[in-house]
Amino acid sequence: MNRFCFRFSFYFLSLWILALCTVVLFSACKSQTGTVLCPGSKQLTGSHKAGQEVYKPLVEESVSRLLGAESTTMATGPAPKKICFVGVENYTSEEMGDYKEQLYEMIDTAISSSGQFVSISRRYVDPAIRAERFRMDDLFIPENQRKLQAALERDGQPFEYLLFAKLTSGTTVDNKDSQRDYRLSLELINITDGSSIKEGCDLSKAYNVSLGAKIRNR
């Protein structure tokens, strides 16, 4: 009888320990931790949408191409030209969330630090656009460009160029797997004579569900 009770108690204790370990392990898996990534560390790649692995190289290459084309196509002067960056249009199938603001800042910083342009602060540009109730497409009309220019001149922020950024995507589906081709286009318009240059960059990303695609695209 004592041996039976001992075995039963041991069995019950083992189950209790196993259940406790399971709860602790499950809780540890559900908890969130944070790690500060050092420069050069491996970055996280989005499993369902584009992230820094897509946007960062798109911005770097697109801006580089635009600045290169601008320096050879448009007249250059002794001083940096004043530019009004009016925003980023998202025509992809994805919601960008907070990355839309991040993308704006990345482009604006890269343009401003080039030495070829001086960018008007967004704190002036956004209120002027809202006051005139302009949509992005409205600013391709010369009359509206002059209205925006006049509004910013009243704030002491004249400009010579308008910059538009547009993000698009195209998706190819292969059963459960897919490939999304992203393109960032930058269009620079000289509002004095209406001339413009447009440059962009493409980047493709695979989204894998099947085992074969995961192995193939590692």
Short mmCIF file of C-alpha atoms in Angstrom, two decimals:
data_model
loop_
_atom_site.label_atom_id
_atom_site.label_comp_id
_atom_site.label_asym_id
_atom_site.label_seq_id
_atom_site.Cartn_x
_atom_site.Cartn_y
_atom_site.Cartn_z
CA MET A 1 0.00 0.00 0.00
CA ASN A 2 2.77 2.40 0.90
CA ARG A 3 4.59 1.51 -2.32
CA PHE A 4 1.43 2.24 -4.31
CA CYS A 5 0.97 5.59 -2.59
CA PHE A 6 4.61 6.45 -3.22
CA ARG A 7 4.30 5.64 -6.91
CA PHE A 8 1.07 7.60 -7.17
CA SER A 9 2.63 10.58 -5.41
CA PHE A 10 5.72 10.42 -7.59
CA TYR A 11 3.58 10.18 -10.73
CA PHE A 12 1.44 13.15 -9.59
CA LEU A 13 4.54 15.17 -8.73
CA SER A 14 6.05 14.43 -12.16
CA LEU A 15 2.90 15.60 -13.91
CA TRP A 16 2.85 18.76 -11.80
CA ILE A 17 6.50 19.53 -12.62
CA LEU A 18 5.87 18.86 -16.33
CA ALA A 19 2.84 21.15 -16.33
CA LEU A 20 4.82 23.86 -14.52
CA CYS A 21 7.69 23.62 -17.02
CA THR A 22 5.20 23.81 -19.90
CA VAL A 23 3.62 26.95 -18.48
CA VAL A 24 7.02 28.59 -17.91
CA LEU A 25 8.21 27.67 -21.42
CA PHE A 26 4.98 28.90 -23.01
CA SER A 27 5.16 32.16 -21.09
CA ALA A 28 8.79 32.67 -22.14
CA CYS A 29 7.90 32.11 -25.78
CA LYS A 30 5.05 34.62 -25.63
CA SER A 31 7.02 37.35 -23.89
CA GLN A 32 8.69 40.07 -25.94
CA THR A 33 12.32 41.07 -25.62
CA GLY A 34 14.28 43.91 -27.18
CA THR A 35 17.82 44.03 -28.53
CA VAL A 36 19.75 47.10 -29.66
CA LEU A 37 21.33 46.27 -33.01
CA CYS A 38 24.85 47.50 -33.56
CA PRO A 39 25.87 48.97 -36.94
CA GLY A 40 26.57 46.12 -39.32
CA SER A 41 24.36 43.67 -37.43
CA LYS A 42 22.01 41.46 -39.42
CA GLN A 43 18.72 43.28 -39.93
CA LEU A 44 15.25 41.79 -39.65
CA THR A 45 13.55 40.97 -42.96
CA GLY A 46 9.78 41.39 -43.13
CA SER A 47 7.87 38.16 -43.72
CA HIS A 48 4.68 39.72 -45.12
CA LYS A 49 5.49 43.31 -46.13
CA ALA A 50 8.39 45.48 -47.20
CA GLY A 51 10.57 47.03 -44.51
CA GLN A 52 14.00 48.57 -44.23
CA GLU A 53 15.46 45.77 -46.36
CA VAL A 54 13.46 47.19 -49.29
CA TYR A 55 13.07 50.90 -48.56
CA LYS A 56 16.64 51.74 -47.58
CA PRO A 57 18.32 50.54 -50.82
CA LEU A 58 15.48 51.98 -52.91
CA VAL A 59 16.00 55.43 -51.40
CA GLU A 60 19.77 55.33 -51.65
CA GLU A 61 19.82 54.28 -55.30
CA SER A 62 16.91 56.49 -56.43
CA VAL A 63 18.36 59.62 -54.83
CA SER A 64 21.80 58.86 -56.24
CA ARG A 65 20.38 58.50 -59.76
CA LEU A 66 18.29 61.67 -59.43
CA LEU A 67 21.23 63.76 -58.23
CA GLY A 68 23.42 62.38 -60.99
CA ALA A 69 20.82 63.16 -63.65
CA GLU A 70 20.18 66.63 -62.20
CA SER A 71 23.84 67.58 -62.24
CA THR A 72 24.15 66.76 -65.96
CA THR A 73 20.70 67.83 -67.20
CA MET A 74 19.71 71.00 -65.37
CA ALA A 75 21.63 74.23 -65.16
CA THR A 76 23.90 74.45 -62.15
CA GLY A 77 24.64 77.57 -60.15
CA PRO A 78 27.09 78.59 -57.44
CA ALA A 79 24.57 77.98 -54.63
CA PRO A 80 22.38 74.97 -53.77
CA LYS A 81 18.89 75.18 -55.26
CA LYS A 82 15.78 75.49 -53.07
CA ILE A 83 13.57 72.44 -53.26
CA CYS A 84 10.05 71.77 -51.99
CA PHE A 85 9.52 68.07 -51.29
CA VAL A 86 5.74 67.62 -51.25
CA GLY A 87 5.49 64.02 -50.04
CA VAL A 88 5.41 60.30 -50.75
CA GLU A 89 2.57 58.62 -52.63
CA ASN A 90 1.95 54.96 -51.86
CA TYR A 91 0.52 53.01 -54.79
CA THR A 92 1.57 49.58 -53.55
CA SER A 93 -0.83 46.91 -52.31
CA GLU A 94 0.60 47.31 -48.80
CA GLU A 95 -0.19 49.64 -45.95
CA MET A 96 3.08 51.37 -45.10
CA GLY A 97 2.15 52.38 -41.56
CA ASP A 98 4.89 54.38 -39.86
CA TYR A 99 7.30 53.66 -42.71
CA LYS A 100 5.66 56.32 -44.88
CA GLU A 101 6.98 59.02 -42.57
CA GLN A 102 10.31 57.22 -42.33
CA LEU A 103 10.56 57.07 -46.11
CA TYR A 104 9.91 60.82 -46.36
CA GLU A 105 12.65 61.56 -43.83
CA MET A 106 15.12 59.23 -45.55
CA ILE A 107 14.60 60.91 -48.93
CA ASP A 108 14.58 64.43 -47.51
CA THR A 109 17.77 63.86 -45.54
CA ALA A 110 19.58 62.31 -48.50
CA ILE A 111 18.55 65.18 -50.81
CA SER A 112 19.43 67.89 -48.28
CA SER A 113 22.84 66.44 -47.44
CA SER A 114 23.86 66.21 -51.11
CA GLY A 115 24.95 69.86 -51.31
CA GLN A 116 22.97 70.30 -54.54
CA PHE A 117 19.72 71.31 -52.83
CA VAL A 118 18.43 73.07 -49.75
CA SER A 119 15.14 71.51 -48.70
CA ILE A 120 12.32 73.63 -47.25
CA SER A 121 11.20 72.36 -43.86
CA ARG A 122 8.10 70.22 -43.92
CA ARG A 123 6.72 72.39 -41.11
CA TYR A 124 6.25 75.10 -43.73
CA VAL A 125 5.28 72.88 -46.68
CA ASP A 126 2.46 70.83 -45.11
CA PRO A 127 0.49 73.81 -43.70
CA ALA A 128 0.77 75.64 -47.05
CA ILE A 129 -0.56 72.59 -48.94
CA ARG A 130 -3.41 72.15 -46.47
CA ALA A 131 -4.31 75.85 -46.62
CA GLU A 132 -4.62 75.67 -50.42
CA ARG A 133 -6.38 72.26 -50.18
CA PHE A 134 -4.08 70.75 -52.77
CA ARG A 135 -3.90 67.05 -53.53
CA MET A 136 -0.65 65.67 -54.85
CA ASP A 137 -1.89 65.58 -58.46
CA ASP A 138 -3.00 69.23 -58.23
CA LEU A 139 0.63 70.30 -57.91
CA PHE A 140 1.43 69.17 -61.44
CA ILE A 141 -0.68 72.10 -62.70
CA PRO A 142 1.49 75.20 -63.24
CA GLU A 143 -1.12 77.57 -61.78
CA ASN A 144 -1.22 75.56 -58.56
CA GLN A 145 2.57 75.45 -58.43
CA ARG A 146 2.62 79.25 -58.53
CA LYS A 147 0.00 79.41 -55.75
CA LEU A 148 2.10 77.14 -53.54
CA GLN A 149 5.21 79.12 -54.36
CA ALA A 150 3.46 82.38 -53.41
CA ALA A 151 2.19 80.87 -50.14
CA LEU A 152 5.67 79.75 -49.13
CA GLU A 153 7.25 83.03 -50.23
CA ARG A 154 4.96 84.80 -47.75
CA ASP A 155 6.58 82.63 -45.07
CA GLY A 156 10.04 83.56 -46.34
CA GLN A 157 10.55 80.14 -47.96
CA PRO A 158 10.86 80.60 -51.75
CA PHE A 159 11.72 77.55 -53.86
CA GLU A 160 12.67 76.69 -57.43
CA TYR A 161 11.93 72.98 -57.64
CA LEU A 162 9.18 70.57 -56.62
CA LEU A 163 10.06 66.99 -55.70
CA PHE A 164 7.56 64.12 -55.82
CA ALA A 165 8.15 60.56 -54.60
CA LYS A 166 5.97 57.64 -55.69
CA LEU A 167 6.15 54.04 -54.49
CA THR A 168 4.56 51.33 -56.65
CA SER A 169 4.56 47.55 -56.70
CA GLY A 170 3.61 44.61 -58.90
CA THR A 171 2.92 41.10 -57.59
CA THR A 172 3.51 37.75 -59.28
CA VAL A 173 1.84 34.74 -57.62
CA ASP A 174 2.97 31.12 -57.92
CA ASN A 175 0.49 29.02 -55.92
CA LYS A 176 1.21 29.93 -52.28
CA ASP A 177 4.45 31.77 -53.06
CA SER A 178 4.71 35.26 -54.47
CA GLN A 179 7.19 37.86 -55.68
CA ARG A 180 6.64 41.59 -55.27
CA ASP A 181 8.52 44.06 -57.45
CA TYR A 182 8.87 47.44 -55.78
CA ARG A 183 9.75 50.71 -57.52
CA LEU A 184 10.50 54.09 -55.99
CA SER A 185 10.24 56.95 -58.50
CA LEU A 186 11.48 60.49 -57.83
CA GLU A 187 10.35 63.34 -60.09
CA LEU A 188 11.98 66.76 -59.92
CA ILE A 189 10.18 69.69 -61.58
CA ASN A 190 11.68 73.09 -62.32
CA ILE A 191 8.68 75.38 -61.78
CA THR A 192 10.35 78.24 -63.66
CA ASP A 193 10.48 76.57 -67.07
CA GLY A 194 8.46 73.38 -66.48
CA SER A 195 11.35 71.04 -67.25
CA SER A 196 11.62 67.86 -65.22
CA ILE A 197 13.69 64.77 -64.66
CA LYS A 198 12.49 61.45 -63.33
CA GLU A 199 14.60 58.67 -61.91
CA GLY A 200 13.82 55.53 -59.96
CA CYS A 201 15.01 52.20 -58.69
CA ASP A 202 13.55 48.68 -58.64
CA LEU A 203 13.88 45.92 -56.06
CA SER A 204 12.21 42.50 -55.98
CA LYS A 205 11.36 40.49 -52.89
CA ALA A 206 10.13 36.89 -52.61
CA TYR A 207 7.50 35.87 -50.05
CA ASN A 208 7.81 32.15 -49.47
CA VAL A 209 5.27 29.73 -48.03
CA SER A 210 6.19 26.41 -49.66
CA LEU A 211 9.25 24.53 -48.42
CA GLY A 212 10.73 24.38 -51.92
CA ALA A 213 10.61 28.15 -52.32
CA LYS A 214 12.11 28.70 -48.87
CA ILE A 215 15.05 26.43 -49.72
CA ARG A 216 15.46 27.96 -53.20
CA ASN A 217 15.45 31.56 -51.99
CA ARG A 218 17.61 31.18 -48.88
#
